[in-house]
CSV table of C-alpha atoms in Angstrom, one decimal:
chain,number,residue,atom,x,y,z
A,10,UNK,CA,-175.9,-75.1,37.1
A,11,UNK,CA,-177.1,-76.4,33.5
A,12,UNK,CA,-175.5,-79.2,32.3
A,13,UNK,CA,-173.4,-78.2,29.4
A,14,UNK,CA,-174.5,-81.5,27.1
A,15,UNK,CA,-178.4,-80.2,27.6
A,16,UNK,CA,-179.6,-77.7,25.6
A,17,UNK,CA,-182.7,-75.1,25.8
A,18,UNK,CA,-185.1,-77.6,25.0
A,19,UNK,CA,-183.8,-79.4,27.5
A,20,UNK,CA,-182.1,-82.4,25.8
A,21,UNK,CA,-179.6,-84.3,26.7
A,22,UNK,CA,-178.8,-85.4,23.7
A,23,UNK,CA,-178.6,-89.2,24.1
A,24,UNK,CA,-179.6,-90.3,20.8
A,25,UNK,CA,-183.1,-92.9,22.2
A,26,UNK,CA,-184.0,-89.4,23.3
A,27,UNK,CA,-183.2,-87.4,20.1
A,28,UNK,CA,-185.2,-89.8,17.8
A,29,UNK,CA,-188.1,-89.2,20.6
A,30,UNK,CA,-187.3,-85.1,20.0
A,31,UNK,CA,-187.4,-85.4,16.4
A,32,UNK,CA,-190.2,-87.6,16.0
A,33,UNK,CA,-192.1,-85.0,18.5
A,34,UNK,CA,-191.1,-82.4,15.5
A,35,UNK,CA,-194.7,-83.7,13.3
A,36,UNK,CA,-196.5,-83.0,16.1
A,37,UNK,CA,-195.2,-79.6,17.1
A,38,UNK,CA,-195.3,-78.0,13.6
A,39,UNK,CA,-198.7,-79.4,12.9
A,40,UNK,CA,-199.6,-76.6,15.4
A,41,UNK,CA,-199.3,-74.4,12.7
A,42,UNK,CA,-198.9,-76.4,9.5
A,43,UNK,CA,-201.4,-78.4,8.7
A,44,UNK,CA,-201.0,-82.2,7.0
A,45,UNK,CA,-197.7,-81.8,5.3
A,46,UNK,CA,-195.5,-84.6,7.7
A,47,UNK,CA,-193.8,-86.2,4.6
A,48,UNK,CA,-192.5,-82.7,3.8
A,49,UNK,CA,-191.3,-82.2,7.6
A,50,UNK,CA,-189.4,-85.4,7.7
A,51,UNK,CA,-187.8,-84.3,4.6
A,52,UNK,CA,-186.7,-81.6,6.2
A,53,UNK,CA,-185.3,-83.6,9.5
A,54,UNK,CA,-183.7,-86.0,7.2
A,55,UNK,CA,-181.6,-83.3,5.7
A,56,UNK,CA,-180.9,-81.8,8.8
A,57,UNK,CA,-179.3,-85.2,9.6
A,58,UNK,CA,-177.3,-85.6,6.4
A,59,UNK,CA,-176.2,-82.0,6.4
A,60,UNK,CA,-177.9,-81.5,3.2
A,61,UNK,CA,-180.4,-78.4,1.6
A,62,UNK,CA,-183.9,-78.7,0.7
A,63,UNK,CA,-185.6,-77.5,-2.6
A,64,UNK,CA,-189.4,-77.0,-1.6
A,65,UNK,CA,-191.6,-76.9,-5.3
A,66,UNK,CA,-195.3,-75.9,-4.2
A,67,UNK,CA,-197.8,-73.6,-6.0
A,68,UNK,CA,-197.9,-70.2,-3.7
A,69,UNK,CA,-200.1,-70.3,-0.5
A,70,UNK,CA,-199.5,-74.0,0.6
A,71,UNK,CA,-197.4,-72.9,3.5
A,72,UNK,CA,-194.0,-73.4,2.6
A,73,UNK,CA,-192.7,-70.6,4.3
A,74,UNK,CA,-194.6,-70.8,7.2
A,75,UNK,CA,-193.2,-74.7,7.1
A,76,UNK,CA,-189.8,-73.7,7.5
A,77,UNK,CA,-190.2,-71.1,9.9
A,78,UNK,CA,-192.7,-73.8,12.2
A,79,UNK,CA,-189.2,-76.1,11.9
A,80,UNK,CA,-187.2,-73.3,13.3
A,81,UNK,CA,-188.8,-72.4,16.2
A,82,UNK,CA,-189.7,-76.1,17.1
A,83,UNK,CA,-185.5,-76.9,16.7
A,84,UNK,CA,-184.9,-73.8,18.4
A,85,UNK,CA,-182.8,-72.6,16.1
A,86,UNK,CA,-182.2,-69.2,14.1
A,87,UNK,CA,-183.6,-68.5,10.6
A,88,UNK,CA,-183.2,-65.8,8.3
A,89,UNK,CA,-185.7,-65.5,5.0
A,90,UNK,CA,-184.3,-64.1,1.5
A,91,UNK,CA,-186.8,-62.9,-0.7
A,92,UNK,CA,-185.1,-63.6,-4.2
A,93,UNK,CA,-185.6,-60.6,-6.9
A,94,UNK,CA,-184.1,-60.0,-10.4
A,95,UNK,CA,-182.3,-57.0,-8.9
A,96,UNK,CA,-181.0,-59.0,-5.9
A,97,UNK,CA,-177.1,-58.8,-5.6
A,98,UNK,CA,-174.7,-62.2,-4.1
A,99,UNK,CA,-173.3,-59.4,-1.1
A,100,UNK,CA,-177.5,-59.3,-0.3
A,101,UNK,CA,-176.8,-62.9,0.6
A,102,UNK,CA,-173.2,-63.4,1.9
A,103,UNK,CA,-172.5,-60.2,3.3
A,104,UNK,CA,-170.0,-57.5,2.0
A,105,UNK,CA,-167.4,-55.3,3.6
A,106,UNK,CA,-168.4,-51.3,4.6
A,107,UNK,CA,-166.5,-48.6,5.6
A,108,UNK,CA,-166.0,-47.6,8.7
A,109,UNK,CA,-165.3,-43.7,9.1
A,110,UNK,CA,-164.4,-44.2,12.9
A,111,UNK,CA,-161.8,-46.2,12.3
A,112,UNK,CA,-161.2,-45.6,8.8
A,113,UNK,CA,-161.1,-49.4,8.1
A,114,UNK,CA,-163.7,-51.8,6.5
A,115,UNK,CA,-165.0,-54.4,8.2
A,116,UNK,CA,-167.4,-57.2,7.5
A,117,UNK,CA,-171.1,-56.8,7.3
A,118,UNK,CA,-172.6,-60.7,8.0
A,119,UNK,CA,-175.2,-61.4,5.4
A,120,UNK,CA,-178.5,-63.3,5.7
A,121,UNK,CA,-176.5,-66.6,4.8
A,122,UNK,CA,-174.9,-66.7,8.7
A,123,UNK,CA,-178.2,-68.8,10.3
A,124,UNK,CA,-179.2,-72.0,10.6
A,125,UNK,CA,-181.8,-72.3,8.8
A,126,UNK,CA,-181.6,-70.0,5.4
A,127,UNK,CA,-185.2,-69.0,3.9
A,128,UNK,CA,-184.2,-68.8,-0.1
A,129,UNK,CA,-187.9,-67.8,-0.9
A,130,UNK,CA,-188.8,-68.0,-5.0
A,131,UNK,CA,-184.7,-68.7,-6.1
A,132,UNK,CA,-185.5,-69.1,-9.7
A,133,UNK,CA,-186.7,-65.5,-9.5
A,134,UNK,CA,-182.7,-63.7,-9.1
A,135,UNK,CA,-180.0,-64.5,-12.1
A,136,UNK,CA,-177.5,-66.7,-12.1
A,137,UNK,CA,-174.9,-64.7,-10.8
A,138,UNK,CA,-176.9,-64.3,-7.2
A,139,UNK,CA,-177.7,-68.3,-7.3
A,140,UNK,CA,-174.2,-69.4,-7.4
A,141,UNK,CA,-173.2,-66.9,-4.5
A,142,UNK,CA,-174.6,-70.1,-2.4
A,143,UNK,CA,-172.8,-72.4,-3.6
A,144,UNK,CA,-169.8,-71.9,-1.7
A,145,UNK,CA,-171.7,-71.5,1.2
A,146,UNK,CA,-174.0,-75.0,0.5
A,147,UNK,CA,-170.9,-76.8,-0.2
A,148,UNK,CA,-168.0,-75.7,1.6
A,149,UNK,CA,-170.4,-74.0,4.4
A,150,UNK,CA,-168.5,-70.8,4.7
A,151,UNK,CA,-167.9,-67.8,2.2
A,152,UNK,CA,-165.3,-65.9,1.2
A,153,UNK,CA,-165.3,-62.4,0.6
A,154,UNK,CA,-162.4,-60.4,0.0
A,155,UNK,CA,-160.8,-63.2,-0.4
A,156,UNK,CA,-161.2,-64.4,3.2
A,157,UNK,CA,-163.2,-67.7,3.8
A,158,UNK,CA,-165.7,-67.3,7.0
A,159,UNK,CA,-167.5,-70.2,8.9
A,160,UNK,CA,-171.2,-70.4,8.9
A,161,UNK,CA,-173.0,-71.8,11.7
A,162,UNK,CA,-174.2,-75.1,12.3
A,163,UNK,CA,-176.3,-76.8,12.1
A,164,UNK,CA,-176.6,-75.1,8.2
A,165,UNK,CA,-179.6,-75.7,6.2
A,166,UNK,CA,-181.0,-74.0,3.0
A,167,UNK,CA,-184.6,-73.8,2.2
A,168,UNK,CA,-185.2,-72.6,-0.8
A,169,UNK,CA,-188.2,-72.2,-2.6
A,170,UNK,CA,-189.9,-72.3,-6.4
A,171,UNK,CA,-193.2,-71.9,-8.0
A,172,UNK,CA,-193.5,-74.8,-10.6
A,173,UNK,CA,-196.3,-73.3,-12.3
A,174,UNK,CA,-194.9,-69.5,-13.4
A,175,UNK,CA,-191.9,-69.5,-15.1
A,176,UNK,CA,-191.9,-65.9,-17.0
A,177,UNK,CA,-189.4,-63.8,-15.4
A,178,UNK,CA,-187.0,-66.9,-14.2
A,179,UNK,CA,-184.1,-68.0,-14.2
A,180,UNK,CA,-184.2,-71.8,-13.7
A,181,UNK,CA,-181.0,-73.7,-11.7
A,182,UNK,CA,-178.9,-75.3,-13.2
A,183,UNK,CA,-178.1,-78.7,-13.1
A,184,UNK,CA,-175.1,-78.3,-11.3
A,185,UNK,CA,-176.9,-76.4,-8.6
A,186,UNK,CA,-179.5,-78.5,-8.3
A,187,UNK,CA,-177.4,-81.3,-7.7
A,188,UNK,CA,-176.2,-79.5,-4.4
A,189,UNK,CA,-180.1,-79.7,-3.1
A,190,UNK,CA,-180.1,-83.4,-1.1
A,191,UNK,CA,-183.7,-83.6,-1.4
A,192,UNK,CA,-186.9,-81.8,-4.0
A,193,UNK,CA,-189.8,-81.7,-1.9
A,194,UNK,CA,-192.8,-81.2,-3.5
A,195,UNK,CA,-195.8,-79.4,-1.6
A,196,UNK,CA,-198.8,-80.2,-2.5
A,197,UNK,CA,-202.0,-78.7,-2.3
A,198,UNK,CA,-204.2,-79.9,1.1
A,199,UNK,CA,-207.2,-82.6,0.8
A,200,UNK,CA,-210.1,-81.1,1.3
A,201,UNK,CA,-210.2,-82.5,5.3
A,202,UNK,CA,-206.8,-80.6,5.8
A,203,UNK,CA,-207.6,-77.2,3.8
A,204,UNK,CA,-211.2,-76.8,6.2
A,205,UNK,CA,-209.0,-77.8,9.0
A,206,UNK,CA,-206.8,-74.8,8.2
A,207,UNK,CA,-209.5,-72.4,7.8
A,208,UNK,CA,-211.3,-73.6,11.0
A,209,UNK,CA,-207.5,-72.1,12.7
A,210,UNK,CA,-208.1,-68.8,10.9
A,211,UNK,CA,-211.4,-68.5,11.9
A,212,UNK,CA,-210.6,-69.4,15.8
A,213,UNK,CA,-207.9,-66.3,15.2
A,214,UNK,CA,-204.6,-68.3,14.0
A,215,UNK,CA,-201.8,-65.9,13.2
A,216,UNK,CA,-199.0,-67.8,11.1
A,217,UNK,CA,-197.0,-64.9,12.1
A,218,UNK,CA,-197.4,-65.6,15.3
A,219,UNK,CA,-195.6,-69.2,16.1
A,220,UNK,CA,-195.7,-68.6,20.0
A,221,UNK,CA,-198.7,-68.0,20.0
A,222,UNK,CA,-200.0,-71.0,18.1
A,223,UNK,CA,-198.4,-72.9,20.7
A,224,UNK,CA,-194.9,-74.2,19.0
A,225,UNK,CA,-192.4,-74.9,21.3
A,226,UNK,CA,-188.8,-75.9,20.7
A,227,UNK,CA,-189.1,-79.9,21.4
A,228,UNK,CA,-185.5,-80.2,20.2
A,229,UNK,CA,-182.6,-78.6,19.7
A,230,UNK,CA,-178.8,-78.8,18.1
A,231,UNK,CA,-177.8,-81.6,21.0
A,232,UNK,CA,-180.4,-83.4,19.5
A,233,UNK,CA,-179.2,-83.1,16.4
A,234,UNK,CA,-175.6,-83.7,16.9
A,235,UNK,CA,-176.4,-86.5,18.6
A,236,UNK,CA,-178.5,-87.8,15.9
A,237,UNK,CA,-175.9,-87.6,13.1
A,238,UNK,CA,-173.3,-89.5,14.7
A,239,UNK,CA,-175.9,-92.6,15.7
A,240,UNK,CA,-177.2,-92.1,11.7
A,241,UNK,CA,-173.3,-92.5,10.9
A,242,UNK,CA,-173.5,-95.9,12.6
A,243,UNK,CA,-176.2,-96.9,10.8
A,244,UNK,CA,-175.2,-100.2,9.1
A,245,UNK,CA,-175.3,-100.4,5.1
A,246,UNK,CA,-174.8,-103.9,3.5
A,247,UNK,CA,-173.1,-105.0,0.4
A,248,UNK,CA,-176.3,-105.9,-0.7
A,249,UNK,CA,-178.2,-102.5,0.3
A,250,UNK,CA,-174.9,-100.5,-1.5
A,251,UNK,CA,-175.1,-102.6,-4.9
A,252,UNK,CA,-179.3,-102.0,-5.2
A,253,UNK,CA,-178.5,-97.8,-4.4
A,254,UNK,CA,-175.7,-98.2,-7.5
A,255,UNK,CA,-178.0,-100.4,-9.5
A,256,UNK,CA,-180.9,-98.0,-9.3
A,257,UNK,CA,-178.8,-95.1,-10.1
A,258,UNK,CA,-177.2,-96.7,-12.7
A,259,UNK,CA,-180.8,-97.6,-14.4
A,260,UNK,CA,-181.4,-94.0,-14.7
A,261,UNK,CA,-178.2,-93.4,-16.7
A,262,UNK,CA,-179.6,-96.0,-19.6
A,263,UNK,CA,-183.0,-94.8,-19.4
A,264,UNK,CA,-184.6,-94.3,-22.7
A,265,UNK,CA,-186.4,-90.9,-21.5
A,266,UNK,CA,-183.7,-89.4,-19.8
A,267,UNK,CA,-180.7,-87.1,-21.7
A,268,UNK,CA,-179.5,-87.1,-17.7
A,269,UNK,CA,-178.9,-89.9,-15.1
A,270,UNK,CA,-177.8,-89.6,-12.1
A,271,UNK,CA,-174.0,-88.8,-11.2
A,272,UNK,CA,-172.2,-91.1,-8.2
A,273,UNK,CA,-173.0,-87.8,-5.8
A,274,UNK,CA,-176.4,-89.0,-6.1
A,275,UNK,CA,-175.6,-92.4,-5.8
A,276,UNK,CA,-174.4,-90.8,-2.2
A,277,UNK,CA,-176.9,-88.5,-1.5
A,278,UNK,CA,-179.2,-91.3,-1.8
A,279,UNK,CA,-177.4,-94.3,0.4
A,280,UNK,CA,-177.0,-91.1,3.3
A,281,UNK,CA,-180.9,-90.2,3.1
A,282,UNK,CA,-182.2,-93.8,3.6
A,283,UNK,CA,-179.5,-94.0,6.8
A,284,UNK,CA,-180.9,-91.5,7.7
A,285,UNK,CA,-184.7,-92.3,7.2
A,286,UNK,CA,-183.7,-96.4,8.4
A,287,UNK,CA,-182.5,-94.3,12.1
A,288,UNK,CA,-185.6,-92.5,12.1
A,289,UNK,CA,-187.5,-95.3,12.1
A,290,UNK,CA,-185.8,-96.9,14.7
A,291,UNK,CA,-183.6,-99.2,13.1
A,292,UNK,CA,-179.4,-99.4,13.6
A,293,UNK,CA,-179.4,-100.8,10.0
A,294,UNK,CA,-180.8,-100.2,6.1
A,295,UNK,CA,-183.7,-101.6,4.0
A,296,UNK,CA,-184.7,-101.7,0.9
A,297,UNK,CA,-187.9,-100.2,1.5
A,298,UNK,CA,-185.4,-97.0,3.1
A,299,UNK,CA,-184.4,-96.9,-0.4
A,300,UNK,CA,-187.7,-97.1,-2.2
A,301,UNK,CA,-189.2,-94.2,0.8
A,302,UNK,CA,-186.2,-91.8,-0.4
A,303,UNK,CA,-185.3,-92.5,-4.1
A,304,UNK,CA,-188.4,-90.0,-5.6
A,305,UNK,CA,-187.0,-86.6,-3.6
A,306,UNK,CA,-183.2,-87.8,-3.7
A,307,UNK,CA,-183.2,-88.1,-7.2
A,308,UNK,CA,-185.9,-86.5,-9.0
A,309,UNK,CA,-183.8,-82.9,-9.4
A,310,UNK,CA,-180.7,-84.9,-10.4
A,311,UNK,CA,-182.6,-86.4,-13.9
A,312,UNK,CA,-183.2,-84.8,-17.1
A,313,UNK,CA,-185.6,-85.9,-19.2
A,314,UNK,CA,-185.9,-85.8,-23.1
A,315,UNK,CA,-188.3,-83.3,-25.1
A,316,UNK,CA,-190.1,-85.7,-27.1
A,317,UNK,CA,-190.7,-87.8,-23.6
A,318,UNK,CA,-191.4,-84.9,-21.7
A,319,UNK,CA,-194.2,-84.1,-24.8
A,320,UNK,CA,-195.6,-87.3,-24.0
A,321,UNK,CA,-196.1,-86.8,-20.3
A,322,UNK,CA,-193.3,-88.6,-18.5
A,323,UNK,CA,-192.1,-87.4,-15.6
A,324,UNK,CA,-189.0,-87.6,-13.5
A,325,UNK,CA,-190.6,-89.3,-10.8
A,326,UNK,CA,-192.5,-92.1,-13.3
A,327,UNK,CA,-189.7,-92.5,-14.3
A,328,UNK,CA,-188.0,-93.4,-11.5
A,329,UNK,CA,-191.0,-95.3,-10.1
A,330,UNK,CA,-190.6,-98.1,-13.5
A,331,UNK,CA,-186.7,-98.5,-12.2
A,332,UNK,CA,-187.3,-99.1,-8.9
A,333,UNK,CA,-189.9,-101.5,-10.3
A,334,UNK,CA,-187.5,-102.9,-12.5
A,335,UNK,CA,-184.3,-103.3,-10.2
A,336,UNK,CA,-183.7,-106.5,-8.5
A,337,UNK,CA,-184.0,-105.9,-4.6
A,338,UNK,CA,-182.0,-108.0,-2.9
A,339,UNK,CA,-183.4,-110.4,-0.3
């Protein structure tokens, strides 16, 4: 008889052997992705935090194929969106449809009940079909007909933009964007990765084909629930709390910014670097946690101004000269 605290993967979920599980993710998904592990651990740190993931990469860097690697290697069900102009919010959640048998409606589940939610290109679908996730990224259920449902968890949204085609978008705005815990950006492969990838093709790699390819679930949502509560232990400091206020406090009086980052952000930030501090094997926070996090917990959550924008300042150089700037404490 299987042990109910093991799961498919066959984890226990003790949380020495979780951190093994989800360290052993970067090895599994490089099966089929190739050379994007900052963009993995992203992914596992939000997992941890219960947070969602913007991914900005120019098409064909394997962003979907990224997410879908993650999936199968968690062993855990994903669902992929493609988002259109002509895309409704009951395309997402679900909607209610009429039964003749029983001459009752009943609930149609949208592609929003998984674990791991594919929003592919979500700058391409109007506002209108971007907030119908809000509810479910915040609250984690949605209501339709005026009836809140669960989703399952874990609960992770994916979604995706292009950075470099904006003509027929619809950008977020900044109050959705301050519901994404981390912006990773994807960027295109050195020139070692990109003839490692073709050398796969060549020997007859399928991306559609994960099994194939050799990905195996290495951990699963024992793993992860034991994760989240050893994270949740993680010890912060005074010290380490003050330098994640300081820094987000900087932004708010930067010359080059109209927007600085709000407290949630403050938040998002202090939960990340528990998270990443764990990860790395440690029951308590560093600075340098901080420092590895601050760029894709905060980028989305500043604004900059026109005439710095004209001059080519970006979010993340500008967050690089505060965290130059800030006092770390010793």
């Amino acid at each position: 008889m299987k042990d109910p605290t093991t799961d498919n993967a066959g984890n226990t979920g003790n949380p020495a052997d979780a951190r093994a599980s989800l360290e052993a993710l970067r090895t599994e998904i490089a099966k089929a992705v190739v050379g994007q592990d900052s963009a993995v651990t992203g992914l596992v740190v939000a997992l941890l935090c219960r947070g969602h993931v913007l991914l900005e990469g120019v098409p064909g860097v394997a962003k979907t194929l990224l997410v879908r690697a993650l999936a199968s290697a968690l062993e855990l069900d994903t669902k992929r969106v493609q988002f259109t102009p002509d895309l409704m919010p009951s395309d997402v959640t679900g909607s209610l449809v009429y039964d003749t048998r029983t001459a009752e409606f009943s609930f149609q589940p949208g592609p929003v009940f998984t674990n791991l939610l594919l929003a592919d290109e979500i700058n391409r679908t109007p506002p209108k079909t971007q907030s119908s996730l809000l509810e479910a990224m915040e609250e984690r259920q949605v209501t339709v007909d005026g009836v809140p449902r669960l989703l399952p968890d874990p609960f992770l949204v994916a979604a995706t933009q292009n950075p470099v085609e904006y003509e027929g978008t619809y950008p977020l705005p900044e109050a959705q964007l301050d519901r994404f815990l981390l912006k990773l950006t994807i960027p295109l492969p050195s020139r070692q990765d990109e003839i490692a990838v073709l050398t796969r093709h060549a020997e007859g790699f399928n991306p559609r084909d994960l099994r194939a390819a050799g990905v195996r679930p290495v951990a699963g949502p024992a793993d992860l629930e034991a994760a989240r509560a050893a994270v949740a232990k993680t010890n912060v400091s005074p010290e380490i709390t003050a330098y994640v206020v300081d820094i987000c406090r900087a932004t708010r009086e930067s010359p080059s910014l109209t927007l600085g980052v709000s407290p949630r952000g403050a938040t998002a930030l202090l939960a990340t670097a528990r998270a990443w501090a764990w990860l790395t094997g440690r029951d308590y926070v560093i600075p340098d946690d901080v420092k590895a996090l601050a760029l894709p917990t905060l980028r989305h959550r500043v604004q900059l101004r026109p005439e710095a924008e004209m001059e080519g300042v970006t979010a993340d150089s500008v967050i690089n000269a505060i965290l130059a700037h800030v006092p770390v404490p010793r």
